[in-house]
Structure formats: structure tokens, C-alpha cells
CSV table of C-alpha atoms in Angstrom, one decimal:
chain,number,residue,atom,x,y,z
A,722,MET,CA,-20.1,-2.1,-16.8
A,723,ASP,CA,-20.8,1.5,-17.7
A,724,GLY,CA,-22.7,4.1,-15.7
A,725,ILE,CA,-26.3,5.0,-16.2
A,726,ALA,CA,-27.1,8.6,-17.0
A,727,SER,CA,-30.1,10.4,-15.7
A,728,HIS,CA,-32.0,9.7,-19.0
A,729,GLY,CA,-31.5,6.0,-18.5
A,730,THR,CA,-28.9,5.3,-21.2
A,731,LYS,CA,-25.5,3.8,-20.6
A,732,VAL,CA,-22.4,6.1,-20.7
A,733,GLY,CA,-18.8,5.2,-21.4
A,734,LEU,CA,-15.5,7.1,-21.2
A,735,ALA,CA,-15.6,10.5,-22.9
A,736,ARG,CA,-13.7,11.1,-26.1
A,737,VAL,CA,-12.4,14.6,-25.4
A,738,LEU,CA,-8.6,14.4,-25.7
A,739,GLY,CA,-6.2,15.6,-28.5
A,740,PRO,CA,-2.6,14.9,-29.3
A,741,ALA,CA,-1.3,17.6,-26.9
A,742,HIS,CA,-3.1,15.8,-24.0
A,743,VAL,CA,-1.5,12.5,-25.1
A,744,TRP,CA,1.9,14.2,-25.1
A,745,ALA,CA,1.2,15.7,-21.6
A,746,LEU,CA,0.1,12.3,-20.3
A,747,GLY,CA,3.3,10.4,-21.5
A,748,VAL,CA,5.8,13.2,-20.8
A,749,GLY,CA,4.1,14.2,-17.6
A,750,ILE,CA,4.4,10.8,-16.1
A,751,VAL,CA,8.0,10.5,-17.1
A,752,LEU,CA,9.6,13.9,-16.6
A,753,VAL,CA,9.8,13.5,-12.9
A,754,GLY,CA,12.5,10.9,-13.7
A,755,GLU,CA,14.7,13.7,-14.8
A,756,TYR,CA,14.1,15.5,-11.5
A,757,MET,CA,14.7,12.5,-9.2
A,758,GLY,CA,15.5,8.9,-9.3
A,759,TRP,CA,17.8,8.6,-12.3
A,760,ASN,CA,20.8,9.7,-10.2
A,761,PHE,CA,20.8,6.3,-8.4
A,762,ALA,CA,22.4,5.2,-11.6
A,763,VAL,CA,25.4,7.4,-10.8
A,764,GLY,CA,25.8,5.8,-7.5
A,765,LYS,CA,25.7,2.3,-9.1
A,766,GLY,CA,28.4,3.1,-11.7
A,767,GLY,CA,29.6,6.7,-11.8
A,768,ALA,CA,28.8,9.6,-14.1
A,769,TYR,CA,29.7,8.1,-17.4
A,770,ALA,CA,27.9,4.9,-16.5
A,771,ALA,CA,24.8,6.9,-15.9
A,772,LEU,CA,25.1,8.5,-19.4
A,773,ILE,CA,25.6,5.2,-21.1
A,774,ALA,CA,22.6,3.8,-19.3
A,775,CYS,CA,20.6,6.9,-20.2
A,776,TRP,CA,21.3,6.4,-23.9
A,777,PHE,CA,20.8,2.6,-23.9
A,778,ALA,CA,17.5,3.1,-22.0
A,779,GLY,CA,16.6,5.7,-24.6
A,780,ILE,CA,17.0,3.0,-27.3
A,781,LEU,CA,14.9,0.6,-25.3
A,782,TYR,CA,12.1,3.2,-24.9
A,783,SER,CA,12.2,4.3,-28.5
A,784,CYS,CA,11.5,0.7,-29.4
A,785,VAL,CA,8.6,0.7,-26.8
A,786,ALA,CA,7.2,3.9,-28.3
A,787,MET,CA,7.3,2.7,-31.9
A,788,ILE,CA,5.8,-0.7,-31.1
A,789,ASP,CA,3.1,0.8,-28.9
A,790,SER,CA,2.3,3.5,-31.5
A,791,GLU,CA,1.5,0.9,-34.1
A,792,VAL,CA,-0.6,-1.5,-32.0
A,793,THR,CA,-2.5,1.2,-30.0
A,794,SER,CA,-3.4,3.2,-33.1
A,795,THR,CA,-5.3,0.1,-34.1
A,796,VAL,CA,-6.4,-1.3,-30.7
A,797,ALA,CA,-8.0,2.0,-29.6
A,798,ALA,CA,-9.4,1.0,-26.2
A,799,ALA,CA,-8.7,1.8,-22.5
A,800,GLY,CA,-6.3,-0.5,-20.8
A,801,GLY,CA,-3.4,0.0,-23.2
A,802,GLN,CA,-1.1,-3.0,-23.3
A,803,TYR,CA,-3.6,-5.0,-21.3
A,804,THR,CA,-6.2,-4.6,-24.1
A,805,GLN,CA,-3.5,-5.4,-26.7
A,806,ALA,CA,-2.7,-8.6,-24.9
A,807,LYS,CA,-6.3,-9.8,-24.6
A,808,HIS,CA,-6.8,-9.3,-28.4
A,809,ILE,CA,-3.5,-10.6,-29.6
A,810,VAL,CA,-2.0,-13.1,-27.1
A,811,GLY,CA,-4.5,-14.5,-24.6
A,812,PRO,CA,-6.2,-14.1,-21.2
A,813,LEU,CA,-3.3,-15.1,-18.9
A,814,MET,CA,-0.9,-12.7,-20.6
A,815,ALA,CA,-3.5,-10.0,-20.5
A,816,PHE,CA,-4.2,-10.5,-16.8
A,817,ASN,CA,-0.4,-10.2,-16.0
A,818,VAL,CA,0.2,-7.2,-18.2
A,819,GLY,CA,-2.8,-5.5,-16.5
A,820,LEU,CA,-1.2,-6.0,-13.1
A,821,TYR,CA,2.2,-4.9,-14.4
A,822,LEU,CA,0.6,-1.6,-15.5
A,823,VAL,CA,-1.3,-1.0,-12.3
A,824,PHE,CA,1.7,-1.6,-10.0
A,825,ALA,CA,4.2,0.3,-12.2
A,826,TYR,CA,2.0,3.4,-12.1
A,827,THR,CA,0.9,3.1,-8.5
A,828,MET,CA,4.5,2.7,-7.3
A,829,LEU,CA,5.6,5.6,-9.4
A,830,GLU,CA,2.8,7.6,-7.9
A,831,ALA,CA,4.0,6.7,-4.4
A,832,GLY,CA,7.6,7.7,-5.4
A,833,ASN,CA,6.3,11.1,-6.6
A,834,ALA,CA,4.5,11.7,-3.3
A,835,ILE,CA,7.6,10.9,-1.3
A,836,THR,CA,9.6,13.4,-3.4
A,837,LEU,CA,6.9,16.1,-3.0
A,838,GLY,CA,7.0,15.6,0.8
A,839,TYR,CA,10.8,16.1,0.6
A,840,LEU,CA,10.5,19.3,-1.4
A,841,ILE,CA,8.0,20.8,1.1
A,842,SER,CA,10.4,20.0,3.9
A,843,VAL,CA,13.4,21.6,2.1
A,844,ALA,CA,11.3,24.7,1.3
A,845,ALA,CA,10.4,24.9,5.0
A,846,ASP,CA,14.2,24.6,6.0
A,847,MET,CA,15.0,27.4,3.5
A,848,THR,CA,12.6,29.7,5.2
A,849,GLY,CA,14.3,29.2,8.5
A,850,ALA,CA,12.0,26.6,10.2
A,851,THR,CA,13.6,25.5,13.5
A,852,GLN,CA,11.9,22.1,13.6
A,853,ALA,CA,11.8,19.3,11.0
A,854,LEU,CA,8.6,19.4,9.0
A,855,ASP,CA,6.4,16.3,9.1
A,856,GLN,CA,6.1,15.3,5.4
A,857,ARG,CA,3.3,12.8,5.8
A,858,PRO,CA,0.3,15.3,5.7
A,859,PHE,CA,1.6,16.6,2.4
A,860,ILE,CA,2.1,13.1,0.9
A,861,ILE,CA,-1.5,12.3,1.8
A,862,LEU,CA,-2.9,15.6,0.6
A,863,SER,CA,-1.2,15.4,-2.8
A,864,ILE,CA,-2.5,11.9,-3.5
A,865,VAL,CA,-6.0,12.6,-2.3
A,866,PHE,CA,-6.2,15.9,-4.3
A,867,LEU,CA,-5.0,14.4,-7.5
A,868,ALA,CA,-7.4,11.4,-7.1
A,869,TRP,CA,-10.2,13.9,-6.7
A,870,LEU,CA,-9.1,15.8,-9.9
A,871,ASN,CA,-9.1,12.5,-11.8
A,872,TYR,CA,-12.5,11.6,-10.4
A,873,ARG,CA,-14.0,14.8,-11.7
A,874,GLY,CA,-13.0,14.4,-15.4
A,875,VAL,CA,-10.1,13.5,-17.7
A,876,LEU,CA,-10.1,16.7,-19.8
A,877,ALA,CA,-9.4,19.0,-16.8
A,878,THR,CA,-6.9,16.4,-15.4
A,879,LEU,CA,-4.8,16.2,-18.6
A,880,THR,CA,-5.1,19.9,-19.4
A,881,PHE,CA,-3.7,20.6,-15.9
A,882,ASN,CA,-0.9,18.1,-16.8
A,883,LEU,CA,-0.2,19.8,-20.1
A,884,VAL,CA,0.4,23.2,-18.4
A,885,ILE,CA,2.6,21.9,-15.5
A,886,THR,CA,4.6,19.5,-17.7
A,887,ALA,CA,5.4,22.2,-20.2
A,888,PHE,CA,6.7,24.4,-17.3
A,889,ALA,CA,8.8,21.5,-15.9
A,890,PHE,CA,10.4,20.8,-19.3
A,891,CYS,CA,11.1,24.5,-19.9
A,892,ALA,CA,12.7,24.8,-16.4
A,893,ILE,CA,15.4,22.2,-17.5
A,894,LEU,CA,16.0,24.3,-20.7
A,895,VAL,CA,16.3,27.5,-18.6
A,896,LEU,CA,18.9,25.9,-16.2
A,897,PHE,CA,20.9,24.6,-19.2
A,898,VAL,CA,20.9,28.0,-20.9
A,899,ALA,CA,21.8,29.8,-17.6
A,900,SER,CA,24.8,27.4,-17.1
A,901,ALA,CA,26.1,28.6,-20.5
A,902,PRO,CA,28.2,25.5,-21.4
A,903,TRP,CA,29.5,27.3,-24.5
A,904,SER,CA,31.1,30.0,-22.5
A,905,ALA,CA,34.6,30.0,-20.9
A,906,ASP,CA,33.0,31.4,-17.8
A,907,SER,CA,30.5,28.6,-17.4
A,908,PRO,CA,30.2,27.3,-13.8
A,909,LEU,CA,30.0,23.7,-15.0
A,910,ALA,CA,33.0,21.8,-13.9
A,911,HIS,CA,33.0,18.5,-15.8
A,912,ALA,CA,36.7,18.3,-16.1
A,913,GLU,CA,37.2,18.5,-12.3
A,914,LEU,CA,34.2,16.4,-11.2
A,915,MET,CA,34.6,13.6,-13.8
A,916,SER,CA,38.4,13.0,-13.8
A,917,GLY,CA,40.1,9.8,-12.8
A,918,GLN,CA,38.1,7.3,-10.8
A,919,ALA,CA,35.0,9.5,-10.7
A,920,ALA,CA,34.2,8.7,-14.3
A,921,LEU,CA,33.8,4.9,-14.0
A,922,PRO,CA,34.6,4.0,-10.4
A,923,TYR,CA,33.3,0.5,-10.7
A,924,GLY,CA,34.4,-0.2,-14.2
A,925,TRP,CA,32.2,-1.7,-16.9
A,926,LEU,CA,30.3,-3.8,-14.3
A,927,GLY,CA,29.1,-0.5,-12.9
A,928,VAL,CA,27.8,0.5,-16.4
A,929,LEU,CA,25.7,-2.7,-16.4
A,930,ALA,CA,24.4,-2.0,-12.8
A,931,ALA,CA,23.5,1.6,-13.8
A,932,MET,CA,21.0,0.2,-16.4
A,933,HIS,CA,18.6,-0.5,-13.5
A,934,PHE,CA,18.0,3.2,-12.8
A,935,GLY,CA,18.7,4.4,-16.3
A,936,LEU,CA,15.2,3.3,-17.1
A,937,TRP,CA,13.9,6.0,-14.7
A,938,PHE,CA,14.7,8.6,-17.3
A,939,TYR,CA,11.8,7.3,-19.5
A,940,LEU,CA,9.7,5.0,-17.3
A,941,GLY,CA,6.0,5.5,-18.1
A,942,ILE,CA,6.0,6.9,-21.7
A,943,GLU,CA,4.0,3.8,-22.6
A,944,GLY,CA,1.2,5.2,-20.5
A,945,THR,CA,0.0,7.2,-23.5
A,946,THR,CA,-1.8,4.0,-24.6
A,947,GLN,CA,-4.2,4.2,-21.6
A,948,ALA,CA,-5.8,7.3,-23.2
A,949,ALA,CA,-6.8,5.3,-26.3
A,950,GLU,CA,-10.6,5.2,-25.5
A,951,GLU,CA,-10.7,8.9,-24.5
A,952,VAL,CA,-8.9,10.4,-27.6
A,953,ARG,CA,-10.9,12.0,-30.3
A,954,SER,CA,-8.7,10.6,-33.1
A,955,PRO,CA,-6.7,7.6,-31.8
A,956,ALA,CA,-5.1,6.7,-35.1
A,957,ARG,CA,-3.6,10.1,-35.4
A,958,SER,CA,-3.2,11.4,-31.9
A,959,LEU,CA,-1.7,8.4,-30.1
A,960,PRO,CA,1.3,7.9,-32.5
A,961,PHE,CA,1.9,11.6,-32.6
A,962,GLY,CA,1.7,12.2,-28.9
A,963,THR,CA,3.8,9.1,-28.1
A,964,LEU,CA,6.6,9.7,-30.6
A,965,ALA,CA,6.8,13.4,-29.8
A,966,GLY,CA,6.9,12.4,-26.1
A,967,ILE,CA,9.9,10.1,-26.5
A,968,MET,CA,11.8,12.7,-28.5
A,969,THR,CA,11.1,15.3,-25.8
A,970,LEU,CA,12.4,12.9,-23.1
A,971,LEU,CA,15.6,12.0,-25.0
A,972,ILE,CA,16.4,15.8,-25.1
A,973,ALA,CA,15.5,16.3,-21.4
A,974,ALA,CA,17.4,13.3,-20.2
A,975,THR,CA,20.6,14.2,-21.9
A,976,LEU,CA,20.5,17.8,-20.7
A,977,THR,CA,19.7,16.7,-17.2
A,978,TRP,CA,22.7,14.4,-17.0
A,979,TYR,CA,25.0,17.2,-18.5
A,980,ILE,CA,23.9,19.8,-16.1
A,981,CYS,CA,23.9,17.7,-12.9
A,982,VAL,CA,27.3,16.0,-13.4
A,983,GLY,CA,28.8,19.5,-14.1
A,984,PHE,CA,27.6,20.9,-10.8
A,985,LEU,CA,27.6,18.0,-8.3
A,986,PRO,CA,30.2,15.4,-7.2
A,987,TRP,CA,29.3,11.9,-8.3
A,988,GLU,CA,29.3,10.6,-4.7
A,989,TYR,CA,26.7,13.2,-3.7
A,990,LEU,CA,24.7,13.0,-6.9
A,991,GLY,CA,24.6,9.2,-6.7
A,992,ASP,CA,23.2,9.2,-3.1
A,993,GLY,CA,19.5,9.8,-3.8
A,994,VAL,CA,18.5,9.3,-0.2
A,995,ASN,CA,20.9,11.4,1.9
A,996,GLY,CA,22.4,13.3,-1.0
A,997,ALA,CA,20.8,14.7,-4.1
A,998,VAL,CA,17.2,13.6,-3.7
A,999,ALA,CA,16.2,16.1,-6.4
A,1000,PRO,CA,19.4,16.6,-8.4
A,1001,LEU,CA,18.2,19.4,-10.8
A,1002,PHE,CA,17.1,21.4,-7.7
A,1003,SER,CA,20.4,20.7,-6.1
A,1004,ALA,CA,22.2,21.8,-9.3
A,1005,ALA,CA,20.2,25.1,-9.3
A,1006,GLN,CA,21.3,25.7,-5.7
A,1007,MET,CA,24.9,25.4,-6.8
A,1008,THR,CA,24.5,28.3,-9.3
A,1009,GLY,CA,23.9,30.8,-6.4
A,1010,SER,CA,20.9,32.2,-8.3
A,1011,ASN,CA,17.7,32.6,-6.2
A,1012,ALA,CA,15.7,32.9,-9.4
A,1013,LEU,CA,17.0,29.5,-10.7
A,1014,VAL,CA,16.4,27.9,-7.3
A,1015,ILE,CA,12.8,29.1,-7.4
A,1016,ILE,CA,12.2,28.0,-11.1
A,1017,LEU,CA,13.7,24.5,-10.5
A,1018,GLY,CA,11.9,24.2,-7.2
A,1019,PHE,CA,8.6,24.7,-9.0
A,1020,GLY,CA,9.8,22.6,-11.9
A,1021,THR,CA,10.5,19.7,-9.5
A,1022,LEU,CA,7.2,20.2,-7.7
A,1023,PHE,CA,5.2,20.4,-11.0
A,1024,ALA,CA,7.0,17.3,-12.4
A,1025,THR,CA,6.1,15.3,-9.3
A,1026,LEU,CA,2.5,16.5,-9.5
A,1027,ALA,CA,2.2,15.8,-13.3
A,1028,SER,CA,3.7,12.3,-12.9
A,1029,ALA,CA,1.5,11.4,-9.9
A,1030,ASN,CA,-1.6,12.8,-11.8
A,1031,GLY,CA,-0.9,10.8,-14.9
A,1032,CYS,CA,-0.1,7.6,-12.9
A,1033,ILE,CA,-3.6,7.8,-11.2
A,1034,ASN,CA,-5.1,8.2,-14.6
A,1035,ASP,CA,-3.3,5.3,-16.1
A,1036,ALA,CA,-3.5,2.8,-13.2
A,1037,SER,CA,-7.2,3.4,-12.9
A,1038,ARG,CA,-7.8,2.8,-16.6
A,1039,ALA,CA,-6.0,-0.5,-16.5
A,1040,TRP,CA,-7.8,-1.6,-13.3
A,1041,PHE,CA,-11.1,-0.4,-14.8
A,1042,SER,CA,-10.6,-2.3,-18.1
A,1043,MET,CA,-9.8,-5.5,-16.2
A,1044,GLY,CA,-13.0,-5.1,-14.2
A,1045,ARG,CA,-15.1,-4.4,-17.3
A,1046,ASP,CA,-13.8,-7.7,-18.8
A,1047,HIS,CA,-14.4,-9.7,-15.6
A,1048,TYR,CA,-10.7,-10.3,-15.0
A,1049,LEU,CA,-11.4,-8.5,-11.7
A,1050,PRO,CA,-14.8,-8.0,-10.0
A,1051,GLN,CA,-17.1,-6.2,-12.4
A,1052,TRP,CA,-17.8,-3.6,-9.7
A,1053,PHE,CA,-14.5,-1.9,-10.8
A,1054,GLY,CA,-15.7,-1.5,-14.4
A,1055,ALA,CA,-18.2,1.3,-13.5
A,1056,VAL,CA,-18.1,4.7,-15.2
A,1057,HIS,CA,-19.4,7.8,-13.4
A,1058,PRO,CA,-22.7,8.9,-15.0
A,1059,THR,CA,-21.8,12.5,-14.8
A,1060,TYR,CA,-18.0,12.8,-15.0
A,1061,ARG,CA,-17.5,9.9,-17.4
A,1062,THR,CA,-14.5,8.5,-15.3
A,1063,PRO,CA,-13.7,5.1,-13.9
A,1064,TYR,CA,-14.4,6.5,-10.4
A,1065,ARG,CA,-14.4,3.2,-8.4
A,1066,SER,CA,-11.0,2.2,-9.7
A,1067,ILE,CA,-9.6,5.6,-8.9
A,1068,ILE,CA,-10.8,5.5,-5.3
A,1069,PHE,CA,-9.7,1.9,-4.8
A,1070,LEU,CA,-6.1,2.5,-5.7
A,1071,VAL,CA,-5.6,5.5,-3.4
A,1072,PRO,CA,-5.0,3.6,-0.2
A,1073,ILE,CA,-2.5,1.3,-2.0
A,1074,ALA,CA,-0.4,4.3,-3.1
A,1075,LEU,CA,-0.6,5.8,0.4
A,1076,ILE,CA,0.7,2.6,2.0
A,1077,PHE,CA,3.8,2.5,-0.1
A,1078,ALA,CA,4.3,6.3,0.0
A,1079,LEU,CA,4.2,6.4,3.8
A,1080,GLY,CA,5.9,3.1,4.6
A,1081,ALA,CA,8.6,2.3,2.0
A,1082,PRO,CA,12.0,3.9,1.1
A,1083,LEU,CA,12.3,5.7,-2.2
A,1084,ASP,CA,14.7,3.4,-3.9
A,1085,GLN,CA,12.6,0.3,-3.1
A,1086,VAL,CA,9.5,2.0,-4.4
A,1087,ILE,CA,11.3,3.0,-7.6
A,1088,THR,CA,12.6,-0.5,-8.1
A,1089,PHE,CA,9.1,-1.9,-7.7
A,1090,SER,CA,7.9,0.4,-10.4
A,1091,ILE,CA,10.9,-0.3,-12.7
A,1092,LEU,CA,10.5,-4.1,-12.4
A,1093,SER,CA,6.8,-4.0,-13.1
A,1094,GLY,CA,7.4,-1.8,-16.1
A,1095,LEU,CA,10.2,-4.0,-17.3
A,1096,LEU,CA,8.0,-7.1,-17.1
A,1097,GLY,CA,5.5,-5.3,-19.3
A,1098,TYR,CA,8.2,-4.3,-21.8
A,1099,THR,CA,9.3,-7.9,-22.1
A,1100,PHE,CA,5.7,-8.7,-23.4
A,1101,MET,CA,5.9,-6.1,-26.2
A,1102,PRO,CA,8.2,-8.0,-28.6
A,1103,ILE,CA,6.0,-11.1,-28.4
A,1104,ASN,CA,2.9,-8.8,-28.9
A,1105,ILE,CA,4.1,-7.1,-32.0
A,1106,ILE,CA,5.5,-10.2,-33.6
A,1107,LEU,CA,2.2,-12.0,-33.1
A,1108,PHE,CA,0.3,-8.9,-34.3
A,1109,ARG,CA,2.2,-8.7,-37.5
A,1110,ARG,CA,1.9,-12.5,-38.1
A,1111,LYS,CA,-1.9,-12.7,-37.4
A,1112,TRP,CA,-2.8,-9.4,-39.1
A,1113,PRO,CA,-0.3,-8.5,-41.8
A,1114,LEU,CA,0.0,-4.9,-43.0
A,1115,ASP,CA,-2.4,-5.4,-45.9
A,1116,THR,CA,-5.2,-6.9,-43.8
A,1117,ILE,CA,-6.2,-4.1,-41.3
A,1118,LYS,CA,-5.8,-0.4,-41.3
A,1119,ARG,CA,-3.1,1.0,-39.0
A,1120,GLY,CA,-2.7,4.6,-37.9
A,1121,TYR,CA,1.1,4.1,-37.8
A,1122,VAL,CA,3.5,1.4,-39.0
A,1123,HIS,CA,6.8,1.3,-37.2
A,1124,PRO,CA,9.8,0.7,-39.4
A,1125,PHE,CA,12.5,-2.0,-39.6
A,1126,HIS,CA,10.3,-4.8,-38.1
A,1127,PRO,CA,11.3,-7.1,-36.3
A,1128,ILE,CA,14.6,-5.3,-35.4
A,1129,PRO,CA,12.9,-3.0,-32.7
A,1130,ALA,CA,11.3,-6.0,-31.1
A,1131,LEU,CA,14.5,-8.0,-31.0
A,1132,VAL,CA,16.5,-5.0,-29.7
A,1133,LEU,CA,13.9,-4.4,-27.0
A,1134,LEU,CA,14.0,-8.1,-25.9
A,1135,ALA,CA,17.8,-8.0,-25.7
A,1136,LEU,CA,17.9,-4.7,-23.7
A,1137,CYS,CA,15.2,-6.0,-21.3
A,1138,SER,CA,17.3,-9.2,-20.7
A,1139,LEU,CA,20.3,-7.0,-20.0
A,1140,THR,CA,18.3,-4.9,-17.5
A,1141,TYR,CA,17.0,-7.9,-15.6
A,1142,PHE,CA,20.6,-8.9,-14.9
A,1143,ALA,CA,21.4,-5.3,-13.9
A,1144,VAL,CA,18.5,-5.3,-11.4
A,1145,PHE,CA,19.6,-8.7,-10.1
A,1146,LEU,CA,23.0,-7.4,-9.2
A,1147,GLY,CA,21.7,-4.8,-6.8
A,1148,TYR,CA,18.1,-5.9,-5.9
A,1149,GLY,CA,18.1,-9.7,-6.5
A,1150,THR,CA,16.0,-10.5,-3.5
A,1151,GLN,CA,13.3,-8.0,-4.6
A,1152,LEU,CA,13.4,-9.2,-8.2
A,1153,ILE,CA,12.8,-12.8,-7.0
A,1154,ALA,CA,10.1,-11.7,-4.6
A,1155,MET,CA,8.2,-9.8,-7.3
A,1156,VAL,CA,8.4,-12.6,-9.9
A,1157,SER,CA,7.1,-15.0,-7.2
A,1158,PHE,CA,4.3,-12.6,-6.5
A,1159,TYR,CA,3.2,-12.5,-10.1
A,1160,ILE,CA,3.5,-16.3,-10.4
A,1161,VAL,CA,1.1,-16.7,-7.4
A,1162,VAL,CA,-1.5,-14.3,-8.8
A,1163,SER,CA,-1.2,-16.0,-12.2
A,1164,LEU,CA,-2.1,-19.3,-10.6
A,1165,TRP,CA,-5.0,-17.6,-8.8
A,1166,PHE,CA,-6.3,-16.2,-12.1
A,1167,HIS,CA,-5.9,-19.5,-13.9
A,1168,PHE,CA,-7.6,-21.7,-11.3
A,1169,TRP,CA,-10.2,-19.3,-10.0
A,1170,ARG,CA,-10.9,-16.0,-11.7
A,1171,TYR,CA,-10.8,-17.2,-15.3
A,1172,ARG,CA,-14.2,-18.9,-14.9
A,1173,PHE,CA,-15.8,-15.5,-14.8
A,1174,VAL,CA,-14.2,-14.2,-18.0
A,1175,LYS,CA,-16.4,-14.3,-21.1
A,1176,ARG,CA,-13.7,-14.9,-23.7
A,1177,ALA,CA,-15.9,-14.4,-26.7
A,1178,ASP,CA,-17.1,-11.0,-25.5
A,1179,GLN,CA,-13.5,-9.6,-25.2
A,1180,PHE,CA,-12.8,-9.2,-28.9
A,1181,THR,CA,-14.2,-5.8,-29.7
A,1182,MET,CA,-12.1,-5.0,-32.8
A,1183,PRO,CA,-13.7,-5.5,-36.2
A,1184,TRP,CA,-10.7,-7.5,-37.6
A,1185,PRO,CA,-10.7,-10.4,-40.0
A,1186,LYS,CA,-9.9,-13.9,-38.8
A,1187,PRO,CA,-6.2,-14.1,-38.1
A,1188,ARG,CA,-4.0,-15.7,-40.8
A,1189,GLY,CA,-3.5,-19.4,-40.1
A,1190,TYR,CA,-6.9,-19.9,-38.4
């Protein structure tokens, strides 16, 4: 259901984005994971466990980026993995994948708002405030402002993301250079902080447990696919922006770990609630440089804003696409006639993000987002194997072909299975509750909502009949 312009014609989403905007969307959503959240992995298994988790999660997300780049450069429509699933797998899978996307991004948005409120309160304390600052107004204001920005247009939204994401990434590089690890006078104290039990306090079981929050270094890079219908040249821009994004994040994640474990004791770093809520900011405070504290303070602030901004963009596109295809009420499939945005979906998701941002602890919100994302990643190996089987390389034109198929799909499936077990070790009850929730809504879709879906109208790609049909 598109909007109606003043001249009476239907309008759809505007194709105004380039590869830099795709990079800003993917990296912008994820980079906050370097500024907060990943350090829970240190608490689960120690400093070295967090590094191992960081690199294994990097392999997992590299597989995600390669698989997504191939399929999305071909299935160039809003909804990302949801749209892929409806074309390649089937309606029930598509419905579930759409929900995974919406909840992963909405929970991540809530986590960003919580972090922003914390930063404002810390800034108030540093100025000498005598009373604790109420964080709730700032949480509400940030979500409402970013929703308004998304409402007004995608080009301005992601241009804003491009600027603040670039600053946040450069801030990590500045802190690394300022710590001068190549110098004998470097303030980094890896030898003292990571000796003895501090390295692996819980043994190899701790390494496994750390995989849970290791995903936070990269969670959301798959969000680049949500821009498929608003990119000028999807076949070129989506693979370029996504693959450049994962390379950026691999560098940022490794540098972040190196800096933080060199400045902060693992017990403090691993306590992301009462300890290092924003570890890079805490590391900057340890340098004694006011300039670095200011730069990393703004870096943390900009990273949270960029992530929340991108999450609103991506969650609303997934919700909008499901409404447009009748998986949800068609009312959500409307496009604003002037701003060319899915405005109803943007507005509808605001109170959901506010409820979790104001009423749930940060680690629970992060886990909700991680689990929803993880369920989506588990679908991807099935998706790419069926895609290659139904439409081999010589049958349709692809903007990008990922190498070594099916090895990335099999590696992704194995790492997802490992991470499920890691999550179960610390958050088994929440894992069971979430899986139960998705089973219930799947039953609702199958027995009630599916009757409204026009299956024949969903296939919008001009592809030949799949092999074997």
C-alpha cells in the first residue's frame, strides 16, 4: 500500500542512497557495540575469552555479510532477509524472519537509549551536579527525535548517520594512537592486568559463555539489506557497503578490545551495569587526558545515536514490508506521500522501544536483541543453499557472488549452534521464553493471518521458474 501524491499517482520509497549510506547504515547500527555491551563477554570468561569470542563472532558475521551481499544484490526490495525468505523459502519462514528483524533492531534501539541516558548522567556528575540526574527524559527525547528524523526522509537520516558514524570510528583510532602501544612509555598495562587468573578465570567454559556477548561487536551489520529498495544501484552499492562495513568493524572490534583490556581490570570491565557501562569512555578517563575524555564521550554519544537511528530505519522497513504483503495489517504498508517514508511503521514502533528502554535492564535488552538476531542468522544458511539450488549462478544475474559456497553457510550454521549453547548457559530461561514466544506467533500466523496473504502477488522478481519445478 503506497501513499498517494498530490497529483493522484502512487508513490513508493525513494531511491536516493549510495554505497556510503549503506556503509553508514550497517556500521552505524553496529559501532555502538564497540562502545558498550561487548564487555559483558569479559565478565563471562575473562579478557582472553572476550578476544576469542570477538574473532569467532567476526567469522560468523563475515559469513553473514557474504551471504547477504549475494542474495540482496539480487533481491533488491525493502525488508531485507524477510523479502529474501518470502521469495526463496516460504511464507511461515518469512513471517518469522520479519519478526526477528523487528525485535532485534527495536531492542538494540532501546539499549542505545539506555546508554545515552547513562552518558548524560555521567556528564552531569562530571560538571559537579549534586543530585542524580533523571535519565528518563533523555531516553524518551532521543527515541522521539530520531523517529521524527526518520519520518522526514531517508536521505537526511542516513547522511546524518554517515557523519556521526565516521566520527565515532575515528575516535577509536585516536584513542589507540594516543595510547601509543608501540612505545615503551605506553600507559597500557596488559602484562599486569591480564596475568594469572585474570586471563581465563573460568577456563574454556568461560570462552564458550563469552560467545553470547561476542556477537555484540557486530550485531546489526545485516541491516544494510533493509536499504535495498532505497539504493540507487543495489547490485553495486549493497555488496560494497556491506563488505566494507564488516571490514571496518573487524578493525574497530580488535582495537577496542586491545585498548580496554590494557586500561581496565577485567572485573570492572566485565561489569557492564555497575562498572564499565561505556568501556571506551572509561578507558579514555584512565588516560588522564581531558581531550580524549571529550572525544570518546562524543564518540560514545554519536555511536548510540547512529545505532538507534539506523535501528529505527531498519525495524520500520521490515514492519512496513510485512504490512505491504498482508503478513500484518495493510495499514502499516503506507508510504508518506511527501517524505516517501514508511511513516506509520516508524510511529508504531516508538512506544515499543520506549517500554523496553524505560523498564528493562541493559543486559536483558541486549540479550533479547542478540537472540532475535541469532534466530535470523540461523535462517541464512538455509536461504543461500536453497537460493543456489533453485537459481544456479548461470540462471540469474547477481551483483555479487560469495566464494567457497557452501562453506560459509556451514560455518555460519555451526557457529550459530555454538552460540545458542553459550546463551543457554547464562540466559537459558530467556532463551526458552523467546523461542516459545516465536512459536506462539507462528501458530497465530498459520491459523489466522495467512488467510490474508496473497501468495501469488509476493513474487516481484523477474526470475525464471526454479530448477526442479
